[in-house]
Amino acid sequence: MNLRAAPNFRAVWAIYRVEMARAFRTVLQSIISPVISTSLYFVVFGSAIGSRITEIDGISYGAFIVPGLIMLSLLTQSISNASFAIYFPKFVGSIYELLSAPVSYLEIVIAYVGGAATKSIILGLIILATASLFVPLQIEHPFWMLAFLILTAVTFSLFGFIIGIWAKSFEQLQLVPLLIVTPLTFLGGSFYSIHMLPGIWKTITLFNPVVYLISGFRWSFYGKADVSVGISLGMTLVFLAACIAIVAWIFRTGYRLRN
Amino acid sequence: MPSILSISGVSKTYATGFTALKEVNLDIQRGEIFALLGPNGAGKTTLISIVCGIVNRSSGTVTVDGHDINKDYRAARSLIGLVPQELTIDAFESVWATVNYSRGLFGKPANPAFVEKVLRDLSLWDKKDAKAITLSGGMKRRLMIAKALSHEPRILFLDEPTAGVDVELRQDMWEMVRRLREDGVTIILTTHYIEEAEAMADRVGVINRGEIILVEGKAELMRKLGRKQMTAELRAPLASVPDGLSHYALELSPDGTQLTYTYDNQSDRPGVASLIRDLEAAGIQFRDLDTKNSSLEEIFVNLLRQKP
Ligand SMILES: Nc1ncnc2c1ncn2[C@@H]1O[C@H](COP(=O)(O)OP(=O)(O)OP(=O)(O)O)[C@@H](O)[C@H]1O
Ligand SMILES: [Mg+2]
């Protein structure tokens, strides 16, 4: 066997480690800020609104919004972590080193997406821990809870990676998250059950992929869901497959990476 | 001996439609120092970027130590270290982390002792914990070199290594390049400083508008194209060159006090000795005589002038 053609695991590890180190360097931004914002959500939504809506599907409102809150951060952080991680070296030019290194595209994706996903999963767990200080939580299906957490983090890190490669400016980098992802997440049933919406809106909502993520995730906590869990899982996998397909196409064509 | 880098028929047309390289052929010998000279925009960086895998070529083949840069990219790239023209470093990483990262990226096992040696050789050891952003320009340049050397490459590309670098550091770099050569590393450098090529290179290539117009051993080049000049400082100014000396094609300075004779090593023009005799015969007295070899810079300017 030609040893030199063997996978370059050291490169994957080197990239992954640098990405994690970046998170620790900016520990304040990476950890403290989501903790603060989650706490604020609880104060505003949990207490103010929760005093009016006491229960949804037999779950206290404060507890009801926890899975949605975690998903909200997971989505936005996965996208911003991964898109920034690959956009930044493009922007400062240090990407030359990555392109000149004996690394395959697959290894590049695994390292960057792995790093971004790890960070957002840790973040999701921190939010979960923070939330447990405010409301009593129950997790009926811990395995599925973790499965949804990891699947979503990986999927949206891939999505962020695509955005980071596509973006030619910082504006473009923020455009997709701002114009598409944030609205979809807020309208994705984080703070309400879609059964509470009037008929036509309920139908429209079913076209929002985020609904399926949040619904499935919430099911893993309380065993209750807006749409069936099978469909949730299926939709998540479809989105994951779509992202993988796009990344594969990008790398086959060298799109926006190699001139 | 087979060449360590072989570039054949490489062309590059950028997405803008601009053709930066036209059918470039170039072979680099193992262990040599090769200087690639050429004016701004000639295609030096493009050529290097293609070999290193940063830019895709439009056509042609490149092999590094026998490995095709596409089919066998891992083997090819792991042999190459690149110090790019632009200073591009992640500003927030420490020197130590940055250099170790580069080593890992190229698949080499961690070796703190080796990385320490690289940093010491480049006088960066006392800055190992400093963030790149706090380094001066010259230190950043050295950091880029340290990154390129961190994975023990057999071929080192230096794309204008001494641009914006002070004299002392430039000397250090030349010293470093010589040491690397002694270790058997092949070095390809681009530069605008001709004295750099003159001082360092074994062979010189000249590229202009995407075409290699000359590749020659440096000594060879100097001998072939080099010209000599003899300048005579006259005791009394002349109004014009006497007719009897016209076959020398002498140049008279505007104030009439200097006569310059240009001759090359191979031409059949008469030698200096006969000129001196003829000067004396014509009754022209001189205070001083001075001869010099033309530098690579003059050779280079002449070359580019000949091939518009
Ligand atoms: N990404 C690009 N897209 C389009 N044209 C490009 C690109 N990069 C370089 N060029 C053009 O290709 C030509 C060669 O550029 P290159 O950078 O290779 O020159 P160079 O010899 O390194 O010049 P310098 O001495 O200034 O560094 C230039 O005319 C340049 O404008
Ligand atoms: Mg250049």
Coordinates of C-alpha atoms in Angstrom, one line a residue, chain A residues 2-19 21-22 25 84 88-89 91-108 112 253-255 257-259, chain B residues 12 14-15 52-57 65 67 72-75 77-80 82-84 86-94 97-98 100-110 131 144 147-148 150:
Chain A
N2 CA 1.2 3.5 -0.8
L3 CA 1.4 5.0 2.7
R4 CA 1.5 8.5 1.3
A5 CA -2.0 8.1 -0.2
A6 CA -3.3 7.2 3.2
P7 CA -5.8 9.5 4.9
N8 CA -4.2 12.4 6.6
F9 CA -5.8 12.1 10.1
R10 CA -3.2 14.4 11.5
A11 CA -4.4 17.2 9.3
V12 CA -8.0 16.6 10.4
W13 CA -6.9 16.7 14.0
A14 CA -4.8 19.8 13.5
I15 CA -7.7 21.7 12.0
Y16 CA -10.2 20.5 14.5
R17 CA -7.9 21.5 17.4
V18 CA -7.4 25.0 16.1
E19 CA -11.1 25.4 15.7
A21 CA -8.9 26.5 20.5
R22 CA -10.6 29.5 18.9
R25 CA -10.0 31.8 23.3
F84 CA -17.0 31.8 9.8
F88 CA -12.1 33.7 7.6
P89 CA -9.1 32.0 6.1
F91 CA -10.8 36.4 3.7
V92 CA -7.3 36.9 5.2
G93 CA -5.8 34.6 2.5
S94 CA -4.4 32.0 4.9
I95 CA -6.5 29.4 3.0
Y96 CA -3.5 29.0 0.7
E97 CA -2.0 26.7 3.2
L98 CA -5.0 24.5 3.4
L99 CA -5.2 24.3 -0.4
S100 CA -1.5 23.4 -0.7
A101 CA -1.6 20.8 2.1
P102 CA -1.9 17.0 1.4
V103 CA -5.5 17.0 2.6
S104 CA -8.5 15.7 0.8
Y105 CA -11.8 17.7 0.5
L106 CA -13.5 15.1 2.7
E107 CA -10.9 15.6 5.4
I108 CA -11.4 19.4 5.2
Y112 CA -14.3 22.0 9.9
T253 CA -16.0 21.5 -9.3
G254 CA -13.6 23.4 -7.0
Y255 CA -16.3 26.0 -6.8
L257 CA -12.0 27.6 -3.7
R258 CA -9.5 27.0 -6.4
N259 CA -9.2 29.4 -9.3
Chain B
K12 CA -3.5 29.2 -17.3
Y14 CA -8.2 32.9 -15.4
A15 CA -12.0 33.2 -15.1
C52 CA 1.4 24.0 -5.0
G53 CA -2.2 23.2 -5.8
I54 CA -3.7 26.6 -5.0
V55 CA -4.7 27.4 -8.6
N56 CA -6.0 24.9 -11.1
R57 CA -4.2 25.0 -14.4
D65 CA 9.5 13.9 -7.8
H67 CA 4.2 12.3 -8.5
D72 CA -0.9 11.8 -6.6
Y73 CA -1.5 15.1 -4.8
R74 CA -0.8 13.9 -1.3
A75 CA 2.7 12.6 -2.2
R77 CA 2.2 18.3 -1.9
S78 CA 3.8 16.7 1.2
L79 CA 7.2 17.4 -0.5
I80 CA 6.5 21.1 -1.0
L82 CA 5.5 27.4 0.2
V83 CA 6.2 30.9 1.5
P84 CA 3.7 33.0 -0.4
E86 CA 1.5 38.0 0.7
L87 CA 1.6 38.0 4.5
T88 CA -1.4 35.9 5.4
I89 CA -1.5 34.5 8.9
D90 CA -4.3 33.9 11.3
A91 CA -3.5 36.9 13.5
F92 CA -4.9 35.5 16.7
E93 CA -2.9 32.3 16.9
S94 CA 0.4 32.2 18.8
A97 CA 0.4 27.0 17.7
T98 CA 0.6 28.3 14.1
N100 CA 2.7 23.2 14.9
Y101 CA -0.6 23.5 13.0
S102 CA 1.2 23.7 9.7
R103 CA 3.2 20.6 10.6
G104 CA 0.1 18.7 11.5
L105 CA -1.7 19.9 8.3
F106 CA 1.0 18.2 6.3
G107 CA 0.6 15.0 8.1
K108 CA 3.8 15.0 10.1
P109 CA 3.8 13.7 13.7
A110 CA 4.3 16.3 16.4
K131 CA 0.2 36.3 18.8
M144 CA 5.6 32.3 7.2
K147 CA 5.4 27.4 8.8
A148 CA 6.7 26.3 5.4
S150 CA 7.8 23.0 9.8

